[in-house]
Every structure is written in C-alpha cells, then in structure tokens.
mmCIF file of C-alpha atoms in Angstrom:
data_model
loop_
_atom_site.group_PDB
_atom_site.id
_atom_site.type_symbol
_atom_site.label_atom_id
_atom_site.label_comp_id
_atom_site.label_asym_id
_atom_site.label_seq_id
_atom_site.Cartn_x
_atom_site.Cartn_y
_atom_site.Cartn_z
ATOM 1 C CA MET A 28 69.807 181.295 121.622
ATOM 2 C CA ALA A 29 72.640 180.523 124.147
ATOM 3 C CA VAL A 30 71.148 177.718 124.986
ATOM 4 C CA VAL A 31 71.460 176.145 121.334
ATOM 5 C CA LEU A 32 74.793 177.454 120.886
ATOM 6 C CA VAL A 33 76.153 175.628 124.065
ATOM 7 C CA ALA A 34 74.378 172.411 123.155
ATOM 8 C CA ALA A 35 76.337 172.923 119.699
ATOM 9 C CA LEU A 36 79.723 173.344 121.326
ATOM 10 C CA THR A 37 79.355 170.493 123.574
ATOM 11 C CA ALA A 38 78.006 167.673 120.498
ATOM 12 C CA CYS A 39 81.155 169.117 118.648
ATOM 13 C CA GLN A 40 83.440 168.471 121.569
ATOM 14 C CA ARG A 41 81.937 164.999 122.240
ATOM 15 C CA PRO A 42 84.923 162.023 120.966
ATOM 16 C CA ALA A 43 84.005 160.497 118.059
ATOM 17 C CA PRO A 44 82.766 156.886 118.004
ATOM 18 C CA ARG A 45 85.295 154.214 117.433
ATOM 19 C CA PRO A 46 84.502 152.180 114.653
ATOM 20 C CA THR A 47 83.649 148.510 115.139
ATOM 21 C CA PRO A 48 86.487 146.097 114.194
ATOM 22 C CA ALA A 49 86.171 144.037 111.277
ATOM 23 C CA PRO A 50 85.446 140.339 111.917
ATOM 24 C CA THR A 51 88.434 138.107 112.281
ATOM 25 C CA PRO A 52 88.263 136.104 108.671
ATOM 26 C CA SER A 53 87.801 131.942 109.096
ATOM 27 C CA PRO A 54 90.947 130.330 108.550
ATOM 28 C CA THR A 55 90.955 128.552 105.286
ATOM 29 C CA PRO A 56 90.515 124.692 105.534
ATOM 30 C CA SER A 57 93.530 123.839 103.144
ATOM 31 C CA ALA A 58 96.118 125.628 100.973
ATOM 32 C CA GLY A 59 94.672 126.165 97.299
ATOM 33 C CA PRO A 60 91.714 125.107 95.544
ATOM 34 C CA ARG A 61 89.627 121.799 96.046
ATOM 35 C CA ALA A 62 88.252 119.975 93.904
ATOM 36 C CA PRO A 63 84.398 119.562 93.330
ATOM 37 C CA ALA A 64 82.735 116.873 95.236
ATOM 38 C CA ASP A 65 82.413 114.379 92.546
ATOM 39 C CA PHE A 66 86.406 113.964 91.712
ATOM 40 C CA VAL A 67 87.841 111.018 93.599
ATOM 41 C CA ASP A 68 91.163 108.934 93.914
ATOM 42 C CA LEU A 69 91.000 106.393 91.389
ATOM 43 C CA ALA A 70 92.075 103.838 94.283
ATOM 44 C CA ALA A 71 89.059 104.191 96.178
ATOM 45 C CA VAL A 72 86.993 103.114 93.304
ATOM 46 C CA ASP A 73 89.272 100.006 91.817
ATOM 47 C CA PRO A 74 92.602 99.523 94.067
ATOM 48 C CA GLY A 75 93.599 96.974 91.467
ATOM 49 C CA ILE A 76 94.041 99.610 88.631
ATOM 50 C CA ARG A 77 98.074 100.056 88.896
ATOM 51 C CA THR A 78 99.549 103.695 88.672
ATOM 52 C CA ASP A 79 102.690 105.159 87.563
ATOM 53 C CA ILE A 80 101.983 109.106 87.727
ATOM 54 C CA ARG A 81 105.226 109.951 85.804
ATOM 55 C CA TYR A 82 104.597 113.944 86.275
ATOM 56 C CA ALA A 83 105.273 113.251 90.198
ATOM 57 C CA THR A 84 108.730 112.217 89.666
ATOM 58 C CA ALA A 85 111.748 113.138 87.419
ATOM 59 C CA HIS A 86 111.113 110.477 84.867
ATOM 60 C CA ASN A 87 109.564 112.602 82.255
ATOM 61 C CA PHE A 88 110.134 114.484 79.256
ATOM 62 C CA VAL A 89 110.864 117.628 81.642
ATOM 63 C CA GLY A 90 113.299 115.699 83.855
ATOM 64 C CA ARG A 91 111.798 117.001 87.365
ATOM 65 C CA PRO A 92 108.327 116.496 89.094
ATOM 66 C CA ILE A 93 106.020 118.804 87.566
ATOM 67 C CA THR A 94 104.241 121.569 89.794
ATOM 68 C CA GLY A 95 100.927 120.591 91.120
ATOM 69 C CA TYR A 96 101.967 117.034 91.430
ATOM 70 C CA ALA A 97 102.065 116.909 95.523
ATOM 71 C CA GLU A 98 101.252 113.571 95.360
ATOM 72 C CA PRO A 99 101.734 110.068 93.050
ATOM 73 C CA LEU A 100 97.760 110.201 92.850
ATOM 74 C CA CYS A 101 95.189 109.766 90.067
ATOM 75 C CA LEU A 102 92.310 112.092 90.938
ATOM 76 C CA LEU A 103 89.211 111.902 88.432
ATOM 77 C CA THR A 104 85.693 112.427 88.365
ATOM 78 C CA ARG A 105 83.762 109.757 89.833
ATOM 79 C CA THR A 106 81.980 109.191 86.389
ATOM 80 C CA ALA A 107 85.124 108.867 84.996
ATOM 81 C CA ALA A 108 86.781 106.561 87.500
ATOM 82 C CA GLU A 109 83.697 104.262 87.428
ATOM 83 C CA ALA A 110 83.934 104.005 84.086
ATOM 84 C CA LEU A 111 87.400 102.979 83.851
ATOM 85 C CA HIS A 112 86.803 100.462 86.666
ATOM 86 C CA ARG A 113 84.480 98.823 84.049
ATOM 87 C CA VAL A 114 87.058 98.907 81.774
ATOM 88 C CA GLN A 115 89.130 96.737 84.273
ATOM 89 C CA ALA A 116 86.644 94.531 84.693
ATOM 90 C CA ALA A 117 87.139 93.724 80.742
ATOM 91 C CA ALA A 118 90.772 93.680 80.592
ATOM 92 C CA LEU A 119 90.870 91.154 83.230
ATOM 93 C CA ALA A 120 88.903 88.906 81.273
ATOM 94 C CA GLU A 121 91.442 89.686 78.875
ATOM 95 C CA GLY A 122 94.730 88.323 80.682
ATOM 96 C CA ARG A 123 95.492 92.008 80.939
ATOM 97 C CA SER A 124 95.083 94.870 83.817
ATOM 98 C CA LEU A 125 95.460 98.502 83.635
ATOM 99 C CA LYS A 126 97.998 100.942 84.823
ATOM 100 C CA VAL A 127 97.252 104.837 84.512
ATOM 101 C CA TYR A 128 100.426 107.238 83.876
ATOM 102 C CA ASP A 129 98.479 110.200 84.364
ATOM 103 C CA CYS A 130 95.133 111.295 84.904
ATOM 104 C CA TYR A 131 93.530 114.724 86.242
ATOM 105 C CA ARG A 132 96.417 117.507 85.486
ATOM 106 C CA PRO A 133 96.268 121.008 87.294
ATOM 107 C CA GLN A 134 96.553 124.056 84.920
ATOM 108 C CA ARG A 135 99.470 124.811 86.883
ATOM 109 C CA ALA A 136 101.085 122.230 85.638
ATOM 110 C CA VAL A 137 100.269 122.932 82.013
ATOM 111 C CA ASP A 138 101.597 126.196 82.860
ATOM 112 C CA ASP A 139 104.673 124.588 84.005
ATOM 113 C CA PHE A 140 104.807 122.579 80.583
ATOM 114 C CA VAL A 141 104.618 125.905 78.519
ATOM 115 C CA ALA A 142 106.896 127.399 80.396
ATOM 116 C CA TRP A 143 109.567 124.688 79.698
ATOM 117 C CA ALA A 144 109.005 124.854 76.387
ATOM 118 C CA LYS A 145 110.163 128.330 76.013
ATOM 119 C CA THR A 146 113.470 127.392 77.784
ATOM 120 C CA PRO A 147 115.540 125.947 74.824
ATOM 121 C CA GLY A 148 118.365 124.759 76.549
ATOM 122 C CA GLU A 149 116.191 122.491 78.870
ATOM 123 C CA GLN A 150 116.663 119.205 76.823
ATOM 124 C CA GLN A 151 117.974 116.578 79.457
ATOM 125 C CA MET A 152 115.602 114.075 78.429
ATOM 126 C CA LYS A 153 115.468 114.536 74.792
ATOM 127 C CA ALA A 154 117.228 111.610 73.814
ATOM 128 C CA GLU A 155 114.447 109.276 75.684
ATOM 129 C CA PHE A 156 111.179 111.392 74.798
ATOM 130 C CA TYR A 157 111.638 113.222 71.536
ATOM 131 C CA PRO A 158 114.973 111.678 70.175
ATOM 132 C CA ASP A 159 113.835 112.466 66.642
ATOM 133 C CA VAL A 160 111.473 115.893 67.123
ATOM 134 C CA PRO A 161 112.676 119.386 67.592
ATOM 135 C CA LYS A 162 111.678 120.673 71.104
ATOM 136 C CA THR A 163 110.814 123.734 68.953
ATOM 137 C CA ARG A 164 107.870 121.354 67.372
ATOM 138 C CA LEU A 165 106.476 119.718 70.391
ATOM 139 C CA PHE A 166 103.345 122.461 70.493
ATOM 140 C CA ALA A 167 103.112 122.867 66.803
ATOM 141 C CA ASP A 168 102.977 118.725 66.625
ATOM 142 C CA GLY A 169 100.197 118.262 69.075
ATOM 143 C CA TYR A 170 102.489 116.451 71.680
ATOM 144 C CA ILE A 171 101.770 119.024 74.237
ATOM 145 C CA GLY A 172 98.536 120.578 74.430
ATOM 146 C CA ALA A 173 97.468 124.036 76.333
ATOM 147 C CA PRO A 174 94.869 123.833 77.623
ATOM 148 C CA THR A 175 94.157 120.147 78.138
ATOM 149 C CA ALA A 176 91.185 117.857 78.711
ATOM 150 C CA HIS A 177 93.479 116.119 81.071
ATOM 151 C CA SER A 178 92.463 119.454 83.330
ATOM 152 C CA ARG A 179 88.816 118.776 82.919
ATOM 153 C CA GLY A 180 88.865 115.772 85.225
ATOM 154 C CA SER A 181 87.712 112.650 83.034
ATOM 155 C CA THR A 182 90.932 112.149 80.692
ATOM 156 C CA LEU A 183 93.750 110.295 81.345
ATOM 157 C CA ASP A 184 96.720 108.319 79.882
ATOM 158 C CA LEU A 185 97.165 104.530 80.309
ATOM 159 C CA THR A 186 98.338 101.327 79.283
ATOM 160 C CA LEU A 187 98.315 97.444 79.886
ATOM 161 C CA VAL A 188 100.465 95.545 82.075
ATOM 162 C CA PRO A 189 100.320 91.460 81.763
ATOM 163 C CA VAL A 190 98.764 89.604 84.817
ATOM 164 C CA PRO A 191 100.637 88.834 86.950
ATOM 165 C CA THR A 192 102.533 91.989 86.785
ATOM 166 C CA PRO A 193 106.219 91.876 86.844
ATOM 167 C CA ASN A 194 107.955 94.528 89.362
ATOM 168 C CA GLN A 195 108.986 97.657 87.262
ATOM 169 C CA PRO A 196 113.008 98.905 88.592
ATOM 170 C CA ALA A 197 112.717 102.293 89.770
ATOM 171 C CA TYR A 198 114.113 105.093 87.472
ATOM 172 C CA VAL A 199 117.182 106.634 88.425
ATOM 173 C CA PRO A 200 117.722 110.708 87.617
ATOM 174 C CA GLY A 201 120.911 110.569 85.563
ATOM 175 C CA GLN A 202 120.761 106.686 84.374
ATOM 176 C CA PRO A 203 121.957 106.648 80.571
ATOM 177 C CA LEU A 204 118.581 107.350 78.234
ATOM 178 C CA GLN A 205 117.479 105.025 75.824
ATOM 179 C CA PRO A 206 115.317 106.475 73.209
ATOM 180 C CA CYS A 207 111.303 105.763 73.649
ATOM 181 C CA THR A 208 111.172 104.573 69.775
ATOM 182 C CA ALA A 209 113.701 101.645 70.345
ATOM 183 C CA PRO A 210 112.756 97.906 70.418
ATOM 184 C CA ALA A 211 110.983 96.984 73.785
ATOM 185 C CA GLY A 212 114.173 95.566 75.495
ATOM 186 C CA ARG A 213 116.164 98.775 75.016
ATOM 187 C CA ARG A 214 113.538 101.259 76.198
ATOM 188 C CA PHE A 215 113.007 102.126 79.974
ATOM 189 C CA PRO A 216 112.104 98.849 81.375
ATOM 190 C CA ASP A 217 108.545 99.382 82.034
ATOM 191 C CA ASN A 218 106.275 96.423 83.027
ATOM 192 C CA SER A 219 103.985 97.735 80.776
ATOM 193 C CA VAL A 220 102.876 94.998 77.901
ATOM 194 C CA ASP A 221 105.036 95.930 74.580
ATOM 195 C CA MET A 222 102.872 99.032 72.945
ATOM 196 C CA GLY A 223 105.387 99.767 70.604
ATOM 197 C CA THR A 224 106.846 103.110 72.090
ATOM 198 C CA GLY A 225 107.276 103.898 75.384
ATOM 199 C CA PHE A 226 104.777 106.427 77.513
ATOM 200 C CA ASP A 227 104.933 109.816 76.436
ATOM 201 C CA CYS A 228 107.076 109.107 73.548
ATOM 202 C CA PHE A 229 106.988 112.332 71.158
ATOM 203 C CA ASP A 230 107.037 110.419 67.638
ATOM 204 C CA PRO A 231 104.770 109.770 64.739
ATOM 205 C CA ARG A 232 105.386 105.900 65.984
ATOM 206 C CA ALA A 233 103.434 106.674 68.801
ATOM 207 C CA HIS A 234 100.216 107.463 66.794
ATOM 208 C CA THR A 235 97.687 104.983 67.735
ATOM 209 C CA ALA A 236 96.985 103.568 64.119
ATOM 210 C CA ASP A 237 101.053 104.046 63.120
ATOM 211 C CA ALA A 238 101.493 101.479 60.018
ATOM 212 C CA ARG A 239 104.894 100.504 61.684
ATOM 213 C CA ILE A 240 103.773 99.157 64.300
ATOM 214 C CA THR A 241 102.515 95.432 63.723
ATOM 215 C CA GLY A 242 102.302 92.245 65.636
ATOM 216 C CA PRO A 243 101.715 91.981 69.096
ATOM 217 C CA ALA A 244 102.293 95.883 70.133
ATOM 218 C CA ARG A 245 99.615 96.259 67.252
ATOM 219 C CA ALA A 246 97.391 93.888 69.016
ATOM 220 C CA ASP A 247 97.521 95.367 72.305
ATOM 221 C CA ARG A 248 96.950 98.921 71.127
ATOM 222 C CA GLU A 249 93.441 97.714 69.322
ATOM 223 C CA LEU A 250 92.878 95.713 72.503
ATOM 224 C CA LEU A 251 93.494 98.776 74.393
ATOM 225 C CA LYS A 252 91.540 101.015 72.253
ATOM 226 C CA ARG A 253 88.048 98.312 72.037
ATOM 227 C CA LEU A 254 88.075 97.899 75.771
ATOM 228 C CA MET A 255 88.015 101.726 76.699
ATOM 229 C CA THR A 256 85.787 102.507 73.381
ATOM 230 C CA ALA A 257 82.924 100.254 74.983
ATOM 231 C CA GLN A 258 82.993 102.114 78.237
ATOM 232 C CA GLY A 259 82.203 105.412 76.586
ATOM 233 C CA PHE A 260 86.079 106.698 76.208
ATOM 234 C CA GLU A 261 87.846 107.764 72.854
ATOM 235 C CA ASN A 262 91.398 107.945 72.034
ATOM 236 C CA TYR A 263 93.467 110.856 70.826
ATOM 237 C CA PRO A 264 95.055 109.599 67.640
ATOM 238 C CA ARG A 265 98.213 111.096 67.833
ATOM 239 C CA GLU A 266 98.706 109.326 71.252
ATOM 240 C CA TRP A 267 98.035 105.520 71.970
ATOM 241 C CA TRP A 268 98.072 105.978 75.743
ATOM 242 C CA HIS A 269 95.619 109.205 75.798
ATOM 243 C CA TYR A 270 91.882 108.798 76.484
ATOM 244 C CA ARG A 271 88.765 110.731 77.334
ATOM 245 C CA TYR A 272 85.750 110.149 78.668
ATOM 246 C CA ARG A 273 83.062 111.371 76.317
ATOM 247 C CA ASP A 274 80.532 112.250 78.425
ATOM 248 C CA GLU A 275 82.617 114.230 81.143
ATOM 249 C CA PRO A 276 80.804 116.359 83.545
ATOM 250 C CA TYR A 277 82.900 119.552 83.164
ATOM 251 C CA PRO A 278 83.475 119.883 79.183
ATOM 252 C CA ASP A 279 83.957 123.715 79.865
ATOM 253 C CA THR A 280 85.795 123.782 82.886
ATOM 254 C CA TYR A 281 89.764 123.716 83.393
ATOM 255 C CA PHE A 282 91.081 123.175 87.359
ATOM 256 C CA ASP A 283 93.784 123.843 89.024
ATOM 257 C CA PHE A 284 93.403 122.401 92.493
ATOM 258 C CA PRO A 285 96.925 120.167 93.270
ATOM 259 C CA VAL A 286 97.201 116.517 92.681
ATOM 260 C CA ALA A 287 96.920 115.568 96.151
ATOM 261 C CA ARG A 288 94.716 113.948 98.769
ATOM 262 C CA SER A 289 94.042 117.015 100.659
ATOM 263 C CA SER A 290 92.291 118.458 97.483
ATOM 264 C CA LEU A 291 89.244 116.176 97.749
ATOM 265 C CA ARG A 292 86.488 117.035 99.723
#
C-alpha cells in the first residue's frame, strides 16, 4: 500500500507536459480574394479593344475612383472575353472598333454605390450624369442596381469608336460639366461615335430604343446591338452600353476580388 501511495504522489508532482505549439500559418499570397482561374484581362485576349475604365478615375457619376478599382483593367470570364474578341473582328469589318467602359465590377464597388446613394449631399457630378433625374430615383428607375450582373464577370459596358480612333482629352477634376444629354459637340469629348447620349447617362434618352435618338446615333446603337447579339450577348434596354453574355459561366455568383492584375491566377 505504501509503495502505491508513493508512486501516486510522485506522479502528482511531475510537471505537466508542455503543449505542442500550433504551426505557423502560411502567408496569404495576395491581399483580398482571387479570381477563378477562368478570369482574364481582356487585353491579353484582344489588345486592339480600347479601354476607358471610368470607375478607376474621377470621371464617373460619383466623382472619385470607386472602391475595388485598383487598376484600370477590363477583367472578364474567358468565354465572355473570347466572344467579345469575335465582336471586335466583326466591328472592324464595319469600320468601327470597340471601347469598354466597365467590365467585371466587385461587390465592394456596388456597396460603394449604395453608400453614395444614401448621401444626398454628394451630387458634384449631377450636371453631367443625371441632369434631369433626382438622385433619389437612380435605384428605383433602374440606373443603378444592387446586386449587379457585372459582379458575375460576363457583363460589360461598351461603345463603338471610329477607325482610326482619335485621341480623347483627359478629364480634369473640377472642369465645367456638360449634360450627357446635350448634343455631341457640347458633351465631354469622348472619342466614341455619337450614341445620342454620353456613357452612364441616367436619363430615358439612354434607353437603347428611345424614339428621340435618330439618324447616325440610332444607326450606331443598332449596329452595336446587332454585333453583340450575334456573338451571344444581350442588351439591357435601359442602357445602350450595357451587355451580358447569355451563357455566362457564373450566373448565380457575385464576386468581390479587386480589379487588379494580382487578382488573376
């Protein structure tokens, strides 16, 4: 009995074993989420398509670069980018070229739009982008959407430009604004063909089939729609510039990786 008691006391006096330290986690390869492997930079698929990524600049309806646009890039799913490459070939045959204003849009950018819409005093770009529509109506009238198909990676905003394409003057923050509904010679000097309104013009005249848009502007809207539809894109009727690839690979997924080369695999 004494031997057993001594053994038990000795065991109680032994120091507790030290816990094994947890392994050090591997560093994250890049800040923020990454894109799926089938997302590409449009320039790698068709470097001839021009880009004018407005949300990476101050020349947009908010008046500053939008959250999530780290670089002025057009990121798309490969299937949508390859379809757009075919559209470009057809456009060149018509004496036109494509120019994109926006492609994949991260969810954080959409959240930025929503936050901006809830701030009534921030209207420094109203005179250009929504001169005749109250800011409080932009969501209700469908000019801004949350969520948006752009976040799925197969939707883009674009226009046609002449060939050869003239240079476009840079936007200077604070410069006098002109309504996006004004005649082409008075609007911001975009090197696009005249589509009847400027890009991101929150006005019924930006509806693709608005009857007030006639002549060459109407013809170029119809040309863009014909070229895009032939390669599997469909137009959002309230915006002449907005097209979604019908067979998009991620119809139910809204991504949030930033618009940056480091997001691609």
